[in-house]
CSV table of N, CA and C in Angstrom, one decimal:
chain,number,residue,atom,x,y,z
A,2,VAL,N,1.5,-1.2,0.3
A,2,VAL,CA,0.0,-0.6,-0.4
A,2,VAL,C,0.9,1.3,0.2
A,3,ALA,N,0.3,2.5,-1.2
A,3,ALA,CA,1.7,3.2,-0.8
A,3,ALA,C,0.5,4.9,-1.1
A,4,CYS,N,0.4,5.4,0.4
A,4,CYS,CA,-0.5,6.9,0.5
A,4,CYS,C,0.4,8.0,0.5
A,5,ALA,N,0.6,9.4,0.4
A,5,ALA,CA,1.6,10.0,0.8
A,5,ALA,C,0.2,11.0,1.3
A,6,ALA,N,-0.8,10.9,1.4
A,6,ALA,CA,-1.7,12.1,1.1
A,6,ALA,C,-3.1,11.5,1.0
A,7,ASP,N,-4.2,11.8,0.3
A,7,ASP,CA,-5.2,11.7,-0.5
A,7,ASP,C,-5.5,10.3,-1.1
A,8,CYS,N,-4.5,10.2,-1.8
A,8,CYS,CA,-4.9,9.4,-3.1
A,8,CYS,C,-4.0,8.0,-2.8
A,9,VAL,N,-5.2,6.7,-2.3
A,9,VAL,CA,-3.6,5.6,-2.4
A,9,VAL,C,-3.6,4.8,-3.3
A,10,LEU,N,-2.5,3.7,-3.3
A,10,LEU,CA,-2.3,2.8,-4.2
A,10,LEU,C,-2.4,0.9,-3.7
A,11,ALA,N,-2.3,0.8,-4.3
A,11,ALA,CA,-2.0,-0.9,-3.4
A,11,ALA,C,-1.9,-2.0,-4.5
A,12,LEU,N,-1.5,-2.7,-4.0
A,12,LEU,CA,-0.5,-3.8,-5.0
A,12,LEU,C,-0.3,-4.9,-4.5
A,13,SER,N,-0.7,-6.3,-5.6
A,13,SER,CA,-0.8,-7.5,-5.1
A,13,SER,C,0.0,-8.2,-5.7
A,14,ASP,N,-0.2,-9.2,-5.0
A,14,ASP,CA,1.0,-10.3,-5.4
A,14,ASP,C,0.8,-11.2,-6.9
A,15,LYS,N,0.1,-10.5,-7.8
A,15,LYS,CA,0.2,-10.9,-8.8
A,15,LYS,C,0.4,-9.5,-10.2
A,16,GLY,N,0.6,-8.3,-9.4
A,16,GLY,CA,1.3,-7.5,-10.0
A,16,GLY,C,0.2,-6.3,-10.5
A,17,GLU,N,-0.9,-6.7,-9.9
A,17,GLU,CA,-2.3,-5.6,-10.4
A,17,GLU,C,-2.2,-4.3,-9.1
A,18,VAL,N,-2.9,-3.4,-9.8
A,18,VAL,CA,-2.7,-2.2,-8.6
A,18,VAL,C,-4.6,-1.8,-9.1
A,19,PHE,N,-4.4,-1.5,-7.6
A,19,PHE,CA,-5.6,-0.8,-7.2
A,19,PHE,C,-5.4,0.2,-6.3
A,20,GLY,N,-6.1,1.2,-6.7
A,20,GLY,CA,-6.4,2.4,-6.3
A,20,GLY,C,-8.0,3.0,-5.3
A,21,TRP,N,-8.0,4.1,-5.2
A,21,TRP,CA,-8.7,4.7,-4.0
A,21,TRP,C,-8.2,6.1,-3.3
A,22,GLY,N,-9.9,6.7,-3.2
A,22,GLY,CA,-9.6,8.3,-2.8
A,22,GLY,C,-9.3,9.1,-3.7
A,23,ASN,N,-8.9,10.5,-3.5
A,23,ASN,CA,-8.6,11.2,-4.3
A,23,ASN,C,-8.4,11.0,-5.9
A,24,SER,N,-9.5,11.8,-6.8
A,24,SER,CA,-8.8,11.6,-8.6
A,24,SER,C,-9.1,12.7,-8.8
A,25,GLU,N,-8.6,13.6,-7.8
A,25,GLU,CA,-8.8,15.7,-8.5
A,25,GLU,C,-8.4,15.3,-9.7
A,26,TYR,N,-7.4,15.0,-9.8
A,26,TYR,CA,-6.0,15.8,-11.0
A,26,TYR,C,-6.6,14.3,-12.0
A,27,GLY,N,-7.3,13.5,-11.8
A,27,GLY,CA,-7.5,12.2,-13.0
A,27,GLY,C,-6.7,11.2,-12.6
A,28,GLN,N,-6.1,10.9,-11.3
A,28,GLN,CA,-5.3,9.7,-11.1
A,28,GLN,C,-6.0,8.2,-11.5
A,29,PHE,N,-7.1,8.7,-11.3
A,29,PHE,CA,-8.2,6.9,-11.7
A,29,PHE,C,-9.1,7.4,-12.2
A,30,SER,N,-8.6,7.9,-13.7
A,30,SER,CA,-9.7,8.9,-15.0
A,30,SER,C,-10.0,7.4,-16.0
A,31,SER,N,-9.3,6.5,-15.5
A,31,SER,CA,-9.0,5.2,-16.5
A,31,SER,C,-10.4,4.8,-16.1
A,32,VAL,N,-11.1,4.9,-15.2
A,32,VAL,CA,-11.9,3.6,-14.7
A,32,VAL,C,-13.3,4.7,-13.9
A,33,THR,N,-13.0,5.9,-13.4
A,33,THR,CA,-14.4,6.9,-13.4
A,33,THR,C,-14.0,7.8,-13.8
A,34,GLY,N,-15.3,9.2,-13.5
A,34,GLY,CA,-15.4,10.4,-13.6
A,34,GLY,C,-15.2,11.3,-13.4
A,35,GLU,N,-15.5,10.5,-12.0
A,35,GLU,CA,-15.6,11.2,-10.6
A,35,GLU,C,-14.5,11.5,-9.7
A,36,GLN,N,-14.1,12.8,-8.7
A,36,GLN,CA,-12.9,12.9,-8.0
A,36,GLN,C,-12.8,11.8,-6.6
A,37,GLN,N,-13.8,11.2,-6.3
A,37,GLN,CA,-13.4,10.1,-5.3
A,37,GLN,C,-13.6,9.3,-5.8
A,38,ILE,N,-12.7,7.7,-5.2
A,38,ILE,CA,-13.2,6.6,-5.5
A,38,ILE,C,-13.3,6.1,-3.9
A,39,CYS,N,-14.4,5.1,-3.9
A,39,CYS,CA,-14.6,5.2,-2.4
A,39,CYS,C,-14.0,3.7,-1.9
A,40,ASN,N,-14.0,2.9,-2.6
A,40,ASN,CA,-13.3,1.5,-2.0
A,40,ASN,C,-12.3,0.8,-3.7
A,41,PRO,N,-11.5,0.3,-3.3
A,41,PRO,CA,-10.4,-0.2,-3.9
A,41,PRO,C,-11.1,-0.6,-5.4
A,42,THR,N,-10.5,0.1,-5.7
A,42,THR,CA,-10.9,-0.2,-7.9
A,42,THR,C,-9.8,-0.6,-8.3
A,43,HIS,N,-10.0,-1.9,-9.2
A,43,HIS,CA,-8.6,-2.5,-10.0
A,43,HIS,C,-8.8,-1.3,-11.0
A,44,ILE,N,-7.1,-0.5,-11.1
A,44,ILE,CA,-6.5,0.2,-11.9
A,44,ILE,C,-6.1,-0.7,-13.0
A,45,PRO,N,-6.3,-0.7,-14.7
A,45,PRO,CA,-6.3,-1.7,-15.7
A,45,PRO,C,-5.0,-0.7,-16.5
A,46,LEU,N,-3.9,-1.4,-16.3
A,46,LEU,CA,-2.2,-0.4,-16.8
A,46,LEU,C,-2.2,-1.5,-18.0
A,47,LYS,N,-2.6,-1.4,-18.9
A,47,LYS,CA,-2.6,-2.4,-20.2
A,47,LYS,C,-1.0,-2.0,-20.5
A,48,GLY,N,-0.3,-2.8,-21.2
A,48,GLY,CA,0.6,-3.1,-21.7
A,48,GLY,C,2.1,-2.6,-20.7
A,49,LEU,N,1.7,-2.2,-20.1
A,49,LEU,CA,3.1,-2.0,-19.3
A,49,LEU,C,3.6,-2.9,-18.8
A,50,GLY,N,2.9,-3.7,-18.6
A,50,GLY,CA,3.8,-5.6,-17.4
A,50,GLY,C,3.5,-5.7,-16.1
A,51,LYS,N,4.2,-6.5,-15.7
A,51,LYS,CA,4.0,-7.0,-14.8
A,51,LYS,C,4.6,-5.7,-13.1
A,52,VAL,N,3.3,-5.4,-12.5
A,52,VAL,CA,4.6,-4.1,-12.2
A,52,VAL,C,4.9,-4.8,-10.5
A,53,VAL,N,5.6,-4.6,-10.2
A,53,VAL,CA,6.5,-4.7,-8.9
A,53,VAL,C,6.6,-3.9,-7.6
A,54,ASP,N,5.9,-2.3,-8.0
A,54,ASP,CA,5.8,-1.9,-6.7
A,54,ASP,C,5.4,-0.9,-7.2
A,55,ILE,N,4.8,0.5,-6.0
A,55,ILE,CA,3.7,1.3,-6.5
A,55,ILE,C,4.6,2.5,-5.4
A,56,ALA,N,4.1,3.9,-6.0
A,56,ALA,CA,4.2,4.9,-5.1
A,56,ALA,C,3.0,6.1,-5.3
A,57,SER,N,2.2,6.5,-4.9
A,57,SER,CA,1.4,7.3,-4.4
A,57,SER,C,1.8,8.5,-3.5
A,58,GLY,N,1.9,10.2,-4.1
A,58,GLY,CA,2.1,11.3,-3.8
A,58,GLY,C,0.8,12.6,-3.3
A,59,GLY,N,-0.7,11.5,-3.4
A,59,GLY,CA,-1.3,12.7,-3.4
A,59,GLY,C,-1.9,13.1,-5.3
A,60,THR,N,-0.7,13.9,-5.6
A,60,THR,CA,-1.4,14.6,-6.7
A,60,THR,C,-0.9,13.4,-7.9
A,61,VAL,N,0.0,12.6,-7.6
A,61,VAL,CA,0.8,12.3,-8.8
A,61,VAL,C,1.4,10.2,-8.1
A,62,CYS,N,1.0,9.8,-9.7
A,62,CYS,CA,0.9,8.0,-9.2
A,62,CYS,C,2.3,7.4,-10.0
A,63,MET,N,2.6,6.6,-9.4
A,63,MET,CA,3.9,5.8,-9.8
A,63,MET,C,3.8,4.6,-9.7
A,64,VAL,N,4.9,3.7,-10.7
A,64,VAL,CA,4.7,2.1,-10.9
A,64,VAL,C,6.2,2.0,-11.9
A,65,LEU,N,6.4,0.9,-11.0
A,65,LEU,CA,7.5,0.4,-11.5
A,65,LEU,C,7.5,-1.4,-12.0
A,66,THR,N,8.0,-1.5,-13.1
A,66,THR,CA,7.6,-2.6,-13.8
A,66,THR,C,9.2,-3.9,-13.1
A,67,GLU,N,8.7,-5.1,-13.6
A,67,GLU,CA,9.9,-6.1,-13.6
A,67,GLU,C,10.9,-6.0,-14.4
A,68,GLU,N,10.8,-4.9,-15.5
A,68,GLU,CA,11.9,-4.9,-15.9
A,68,GLU,C,12.7,-3.3,-16.0
A,69,GLY,N,11.7,-3.0,-14.8
A,69,GLY,CA,12.6,-1.5,-14.2
A,69,GLY,C,12.4,-0.6,-14.9
A,70,LYS,N,11.3,-0.4,-15.4
A,70,LYS,CA,10.6,0.8,-15.9
A,70,LYS,C,9.9,1.3,-15.1
A,71,VAL,N,10.2,2.7,-14.8
A,71,VAL,CA,9.4,3.9,-14.5
A,71,VAL,C,8.0,4.3,-15.1
A,72,PHE,N,7.0,4.4,-14.7
A,72,PHE,CA,5.4,5.1,-15.4
A,72,PHE,C,5.2,6.1,-14.1
A,73,VAL,N,4.9,7.4,-14.4
A,73,VAL,CA,4.4,8.5,-13.5
A,73,VAL,C,3.0,8.3,-14.4
A,74,TRP,N,1.8,9.1,-13.4
A,74,TRP,CA,0.7,9.9,-13.8
A,74,TRP,C,0.0,11.0,-13.1
A,75,GLY,N,-0.4,11.9,-13.1
A,75,GLY,CA,-1.0,12.7,-11.7
A,75,GLY,C,-1.0,14.4,-12.7
A,76,TYR,N,-0.9,14.8,-11.3
A,76,TYR,CA,-0.3,16.1,-11.8
A,76,TYR,C,0.7,16.2,-11.0
A,77,GLY,N,1.8,17.7,-11.1
A,77,GLY,CA,2.9,18.7,-10.7
A,77,GLY,C,4.0,18.3,-11.6
A,78,ILE,N,4.9,17.9,-11.1
A,78,ILE,CA,6.3,17.7,-11.7
A,78,ILE,C,6.4,16.2,-11.9
A,79,LEU,N,6.3,15.7,-12.9
A,79,LEU,CA,6.6,14.5,-12.9
A,79,LEU,C,7.5,13.8,-13.2
A,80,GLY,N,8.6,14.3,-13.3
A,80,GLY,CA,10.2,14.4,-13.7
A,80,GLY,C,9.6,13.4,-15.1
A,81,LYS,N,9.6,14.4,-16.2
A,81,LYS,CA,9.5,14.3,-17.4
A,81,LYS,C,9.8,15.9,-17.9
A,82,GLY,N,9.6,16.8,-17.2
A,82,GLY,CA,10.5,18.3,-17.9
A,82,GLY,C,9.3,19.2,-17.0
A,83,PRO,N,9.9,20.7,-17.6
A,83,PRO,CA,9.0,21.6,-17.4
A,83,PRO,C,7.5,21.5,-18.1
A,84,ASN,N,7.8,21.3,-18.9
A,84,ASN,CA,6.4,21.3,-20.1
A,84,ASN,C,5.1,19.9,-20.3
A,85,LEU,N,5.9,19.0,-19.3
A,85,LEU,CA,4.9,17.8,-19.2
A,85,LEU,C,4.0,18.0,-17.7
A,86,ASP,N,3.1,18.8,-16.3
A,86,ASP,CA,2.7,18.8,-15.5
A,86,ASP,C,1.7,18.0,-15.5
A,87,SER,N,1.1,17.5,-16.4
A,87,SER,CA,0.2,16.4,-15.7
A,87,SER,C,-0.5,15.4,-17.0
A,88,SER,N,-0.9,14.4,-16.3
A,88,SER,CA,-0.5,13.1,-17.5
A,88,SER,C,-1.9,11.9,-16.9
A,89,LYS,N,-2.9,11.8,-17.7
A,89,LYS,CA,-3.9,10.9,-17.6
A,89,LYS,C,-3.8,9.6,-17.3
A,90,GLU,N,-2.8,9.0,-18.1
A,90,GLU,CA,-2.2,8.3,-18.2
A,90,GLU,C,-0.5,7.5,-18.4
A,91,PRO,N,-0.3,6.3,-17.5
A,91,PRO,CA,1.1,6.2,-17.3
A,91,PRO,C,2.3,6.6,-18.6
A,92,THR,N,3.3,7.3,-18.4
A,92,THR,CA,3.7,7.8,-18.9
A,92,THR,C,5.5,7.1,-18.7
A,93,GLU,N,6.0,7.3,-19.2
A,93,GLU,CA,7.4,6.7,-19.0
A,93,GLU,C,8.6,7.5,-18.7
A,94,ILE,N,9.1,7.5,-18.0
A,94,ILE,CA,10.5,8.2,-17.5
A,94,ILE,C,11.0,7.2,-18.1
A,95,PRO,N,12.4,8.0,-19.0
A,95,PRO,CA,13.3,7.3,-19.9
A,95,PRO,C,14.5,6.5,-18.7
A,96,GLU,N,14.8,5.4,-19.1
A,96,GLU,CA,15.9,4.1,-17.7
A,96,GLU,C,17.5,5.8,-17.8
A,97,VAL,N,17.3,6.1,-19.4
A,97,VAL,CA,18.6,6.9,-18.7
A,97,VAL,C,18.8,8.0,-17.9
A,98,LEU,N,17.6,8.3,-17.3
A,98,LEU,CA,17.4,9.5,-16.3
A,98,LEU,C,18.0,8.8,-15.2
A,99,PHE,N,17.7,7.5,-14.9
A,99,PHE,CA,18.1,7.1,-13.7
A,99,PHE,C,19.2,6.1,-13.4
A,100,GLY,N,19.6,6.6,-14.5
A,100,GLY,CA,21.6,6.0,-14.6
A,100,GLY,C,22.2,4.6,-15.7
A,101,ARG,N,20.7,4.5,-16.1
A,101,ARG,CA,21.1,3.4,-17.5
A,101,ARG,C,21.8,3.8,-18.4
A,102,ASN,N,23.3,3.1,-19.3
A,102,ASN,CA,23.5,3.1,-20.4
A,102,ASN,C,24.6,2.4,-20.4
A,103,SER,N,25.7,3.2,-21.3
A,103,SER,CA,26.4,1.5,-22.0
A,103,SER,C,27.4,2.1,-20.6
A,104,PHE,N,27.6,2.7,-20.0
A,104,PHE,CA,28.5,2.8,-18.7
A,104,PHE,C,28.0,1.6,-17.3
A,105,SER,N,26.9,1.7,-16.9
A,105,SER,CA,26.0,1.1,-16.9
A,105,SER,C,24.3,0.3,-16.9
A,106,PRO,N,25.8,-0.5,-17.5
A,106,PRO,CA,23.7,-1.2,-18.1
A,106,PRO,C,23.6,-2.2,-17.5
A,107,ASN,N,23.4,-3.2,-16.2
A,107,ASN,CA,23.1,-2.9,-15.4
A,107,ASN,C,22.0,-2.5,-13.9
A,108,SER,N,22.6,-1.5,-13.7
A,108,SER,CA,21.9,-0.8,-13.1
A,108,SER,C,20.7,-0.3,-13.2
A,109,ARG,N,19.2,-0.5,-12.0
A,109,ARG,CA,17.7,-0.2,-12.7
A,109,ARG,C,17.3,0.3,-11.6
A,110,VAL,N,16.3,1.0,-11.5
A,110,VAL,CA,15.2,1.0,-10.7
A,110,VAL,C,14.4,-0.4,-9.8
A,111,THR,N,14.5,0.1,-8.4
A,111,THR,CA,14.5,-1.1,-7.9
A,111,THR,C,13.0,-0.9,-6.9
A,112,SER,N,12.9,0.4,-6.6
A,112,SER,CA,12.3,1.1,-5.7
A,112,SER,C,11.6,2.3,-6.0
A,113,LEU,N,10.3,2.5,-5.9
A,113,LEU,CA,10.1,4.3,-5.8
A,113,LEU,C,9.4,4.8,-4.5
A,114,TYR,N,9.1,5.8,-4.4
A,114,TYR,CA,9.0,6.8,-3.5
A,114,TYR,C,8.0,8.1,-3.3
A,115,CYS,N,7.1,8.1,-2.9
A,115,CYS,CA,6.5,9.7,-3.4
A,115,CYS,C,7.0,10.5,-1.5
A,116,GLY,N,6.5,11.8,-1.8
A,116,GLY,CA,6.8,12.9,-0.8
A,116,GLY,C,5.0,13.4,-1.2
A,117,LEU,N,5.0,14.7,-0.6
A,117,LEU,CA,4.4,15.8,-1.3
A,117,LEU,C,4.2,16.5,-2.5
A,118,GLY,N,4.4,16.2,-3.4
A,118,GLY,CA,5.2,17.2,-4.5
A,118,GLY,C,6.3,16.8,-4.7
A,119,HIS,N,7.1,15.2,-4.0
A,119,HIS,CA,8.4,14.9,-4.3
A,119,HIS,C,8.6,13.9,-4.7
A,120,GLN,N,9.4,13.4,-5.5
A,120,GLN,CA,9.5,11.7,-5.8
A,120,GLN,C,10.6,11.0,-5.3
A,121,ALA,N,11.2,10.3,-5.9
A,121,ALA,CA,12.4,9.3,-5.3
A,121,ALA,C,12.1,7.9,-6.2
A,122,ALA,N,13.6,7.7,-6.8
A,122,ALA,CA,13.4,6.2,-6.9
A,122,ALA,C,14.7,5.6,-6.6
A,123,LEU,N,15.3,4.9,-6.4
A,123,LEU,CA,16.1,4.0,-5.7
A,123,LEU,C,16.8,2.7,-6.7
A,124,THR,N,17.6,3.1,-7.4
A,124,THR,CA,18.9,1.7,-8.2
A,124,THR,C,19.3,0.3,-7.1
A,125,SER,N,19.2,-0.3,-8.5
A,125,SER,CA,19.4,-1.2,-7.8
A,125,SER,C,21.1,-1.8,-7.4
A,126,THR,N,22.2,0.1,-7.4
A,126,THR,CA,23.3,-0.2,-7.1
A,126,THR,C,24.0,0.7,-6.3
A,127,GLY,N,22.5,1.4,-5.5
A,127,GLY,CA,22.0,1.6,-4.6
A,127,GLY,C,22.4,3.6,-4.8
A,128,ASP,N,21.7,4.0,-6.0
A,128,ASP,CA,21.9,5.0,-5.7
A,128,ASP,C,20.4,6.0,-5.4
A,129,LEU,N,19.9,7.3,-5.3
A,129,LEU,CA,18.8,7.9,-5.8
A,129,LEU,C,18.6,8.7,-6.2
A,130,PHE,N,17.6,9.2,-6.7
A,130,PHE,CA,17.2,10.0,-8.1
A,130,PHE,C,16.0,11.2,-7.3
A,131,VAL,N,16.2,11.5,-7.2
A,131,VAL,CA,14.8,12.7,-7.0
A,131,VAL,C,14.5,14.4,-7.9
A,132,TRP,N,13.0,14.2,-8.0
A,132,TRP,CA,12.9,15.4,-8.7
A,132,TRP,C,11.8,15.5,-7.6
A,133,GLY,N,11.0,16.9,-8.6
A,133,GLY,CA,9.6,17.3,-7.9
A,133,GLY,C,9.8,18.9,-7.2
A,134,LYS,N,8.9,19.3,-6.0
A,134,LYS,CA,9.3,20.2,-5.4
A,134,LYS,C,10.1,20.4,-4.3
A,135,ASN,N,10.8,21.1,-4.7
A,135,ASN,CA,12.3,21.5,-3.1
A,135,ASN,C,11.8,22.4,-2.5
A,136,ARG,N,10.2,21.9,-1.6
A,136,ARG,CA,10.2,22.5,-0.4
A,136,ARG,C,11.5,23.0,0.4
A,137,GLY,N,12.6,24.1,0.8
A,137,GLY,CA,13.3,24.0,1.9
A,137,GLY,C,14.1,23.0,1.8
A,138,GLY,N,14.5,22.8,0.3
A,138,GLY,CA,15.5,21.7,0.0
A,138,GLY,C,15.4,20.7,0.0
A,139,CYS,N,14.2,19.6,0.6
A,139,CYS,CA,13.6,18.7,0.7
A,139,CYS,C,14.4,17.5,0.3
A,140,LEU,N,15.1,17.6,-1.3
A,140,LEU,CA,15.5,16.9,-2.5
A,140,LEU,C,16.6,16.7,-1.8
A,141,GLY,N,18.1,17.4,-1.3
A,141,GLY,CA,18.8,16.8,-0.7
A,141,GLY,C,20.4,17.0,-2.5
A,142,VAL,N,19.6,18.1,-2.5
A,142,VAL,CA,20.7,18.0,-3.9
A,142,VAL,C,21.1,19.8,-3.7
A,143,ASN,N,21.4,20.3,-2.6
A,143,ASN,CA,22.0,21.3,-2.3
A,143,ASN,C,21.8,22.5,-3.3
A,144,THR,N,20.5,22.7,-3.1
A,144,THR,CA,19.8,24.0,-3.8
A,144,THR,C,18.0,24.1,-3.6
A,145,ASP,N,17.6,25.0,-3.6
A,145,ASP,CA,16.2,24.8,-2.6
A,145,ASP,C,15.0,24.7,-4.2
A,146,GLU,N,15.9,24.7,-5.4
A,146,GLU,CA,15.0,24.8,-6.9
A,146,GLU,C,14.3,23.7,-7.4
A,147,ASP,N,13.1,23.8,-7.4
A,147,ASP,CA,13.0,22.7,-8.4
A,147,ASP,C,13.2,21.6,-9.3
A,148,ARG,N,12.9,20.7,-9.6
A,148,ARG,CA,14.1,19.5,-10.3
A,148,ARG,C,13.3,18.6,-11.1
A,149,PHE,N,12.7,19.2,-12.2
A,149,PHE,CA,11.8,18.7,-13.5
A,149,PHE,C,12.1,17.5,-13.7
A,150,PHE,N,13.4,16.9,-13.7
A,150,PHE,CA,13.7,15.7,-14.2
A,150,PHE,C,15.0,14.8,-13.3
A,151,PRO,N,15.1,13.6,-12.8
A,151,PRO,CA,15.4,12.9,-11.7
A,151,PRO,C,17.0,13.2,-12.2
A,152,LEU,N,17.2,13.6,-10.6
A,152,LEU,CA,18.8,14.2,-10.4
A,152,LEU,C,19.0,13.0,-8.9
A,153,LYS,N,21.0,12.8,-9.7
A,153,LYS,CA,21.1,11.7,-8.4
A,153,LYS,C,21.6,12.6,-7.3
A,154,VAL,N,21.4,12.2,-5.6
A,154,VAL,CA,21.7,13.0,-4.8
A,154,VAL,C,23.0,12.2,-4.6
A,155,ALA,N,24.2,12.7,-4.4
A,155,ALA,CA,25.6,12.9,-3.8
A,155,ALA,C,25.3,12.3,-2.0
A,156,ILE,N,25.4,11.3,-2.2
A,156,ILE,CA,25.2,10.5,-0.9
A,156,ILE,C,26.9,9.6,-0.6
A,157,GLY,N,27.1,9.6,0.7
A,157,GLY,CA,28.3,9.1,0.7
A,157,GLY,C,28.3,8.0,0.6
A,158,GLY,N,27.6,6.6,0.2
A,158,GLY,CA,27.2,5.3,0.5
A,158,GLY,C,26.5,4.7,-0.2
A,159,ARG,N,25.7,3.6,0.0
A,159,ARG,CA,24.5,3.0,-1.2
A,159,ARG,C,23.7,2.4,-0.5
A,160,VAL,N,22.6,3.5,-1.0
A,160,VAL,CA,21.4,4.2,-0.2
A,160,VAL,C,20.6,2.5,-0.1
A,161,THR,N,19.7,2.1,1.2
A,161,THR,CA,19.1,1.1,1.3
A,161,THR,C,17.7,1.3,1.3
A,162,HIS,N,17.1,2.5,2.3
A,162,HIS,CA,16.0,2.9,2.1
A,162,HIS,C,15.8,4.4,2.3
A,163,VAL,N,14.5,4.7,1.6
A,163,VAL,CA,14.1,6.3,1.7
A,163,VAL,C,12.4,6.4,1.9
A,164,SER,N,12.1,7.6,3.1
A,164,SER,CA,10.9,7.5,3.2
A,164,SER,C,10.8,9.0,3.2
A,165,MET,N,9.8,9.7,2.7
A,165,MET,CA,9.1,11.0,2.6
A,165,MET,C,7.9,11.0,2.8
A,166,GLY,N,7.9,12.3,3.6
A,166,GLY,CA,6.9,12.9,3.6
A,166,GLY,C,5.9,14.7,3.3
A,167,VAL,N,5.7,15.0,4.1
A,167,VAL,CA,5.5,16.5,3.6
A,167,VAL,C,6.2,17.4,2.1
A,168,ASP,N,7.1,17.4,3.0
A,168,ASP,CA,8.4,18.8,3.0
A,168,ASP,C,9.7,18.1,3.5
A,169,HIS,N,9.8,17.1,3.5
A,169,HIS,CA,11.0,16.0,3.8
A,169,HIS,C,11.7,15.1,3.3
A,170,MET,N,12.3,14.6,3.4
A,170,MET,CA,12.8,13.4,3.2
A,170,MET,C,14.2,12.5,3.8
A,171,VAL,N,14.1,11.3,3.7
A,171,VAL,CA,14.9,10.3,5.2
A,171,VAL,C,15.4,9.0,4.4
A,172,ALA,N,16.6,9.3,3.9
A,172,ALA,CA,17.8,8.4,3.1
A,172,ALA,C,18.4,7.0,4.6
A,173,MET,N,18.4,6.3,4.1
A,173,MET,CA,19.2,4.8,4.5
A,173,MET,C,20.5,4.5,4.3
A,174,ALA,N,21.8,5.1,4.7
A,174,ALA,CA,22.7,4.2,3.3
A,174,ALA,C,23.7,3.6,4.5
A,175,LYS,N,24.7,2.7,3.8
A,175,LYS,CA,25.7,2.2,4.2
A,175,LYS,C,26.7,2.7,3.8
A,176,PRO,N,28.1,2.9,4.2
A,176,PRO,CA,29.2,3.5,4.1
A,176,PRO,C,29.8,3.1,2.9
A,177,TRP,N,30.2,3.2,1.7
A,177,TRP,CA,30.7,2.3,0.5
A,177,TRP,C,32.0,1.8,1.3
A,178,MET,N,32.8,1.8,2.1
A,178,MET,CA,33.8,1.3,2.6
A,178,MET,C,33.4,-0.2,3.2
A,179,SER,N,31.8,-0.4,3.7
A,179,SER,CA,31.5,-1.2,4.8
A,179,SER,C,31.1,-2.3,3.3
A,180,LEU,N,30.8,-2.5,2.2
A,180,LEU,CA,30.0,-3.0,1.2
A,180,LEU,C,31.0,-4.2,1.1
């Protein structure tokens, strides 16, 4: 179950996604035109593959597929640049924005997290990528400017877990020297 505000996602062991709560920004427009869903409702995500992780930040929903692909929809800073601030359908954030390239072909996203207006992804190499509203510097990137694309956070270790809130984020990491 994932919920940072009033929009809730749940993931079944079969990779099915269910949602309920607020749909004011079209998070559940694939199943209703209403602004609220009171009961858990299956959200059809055709063509994405098996979902292995979910995150919900109130106005933003994200899913991670078993192939390591990240899809985002809703309203706000979605991680796809300043010109895309809303999407009623899941849209992929390119893998290269999470460090997967010819120099790191095995790096892939393994976990997703949402705060209230800011998002994060953790990779198999222990790298943390963040984007979204940067209230009070909550993204940890040494500035308070909003970030429209995923940006790697400089942390002196391998990140193992992340928790995000309204305007803050905490990351747990193992020092590189102890790995």
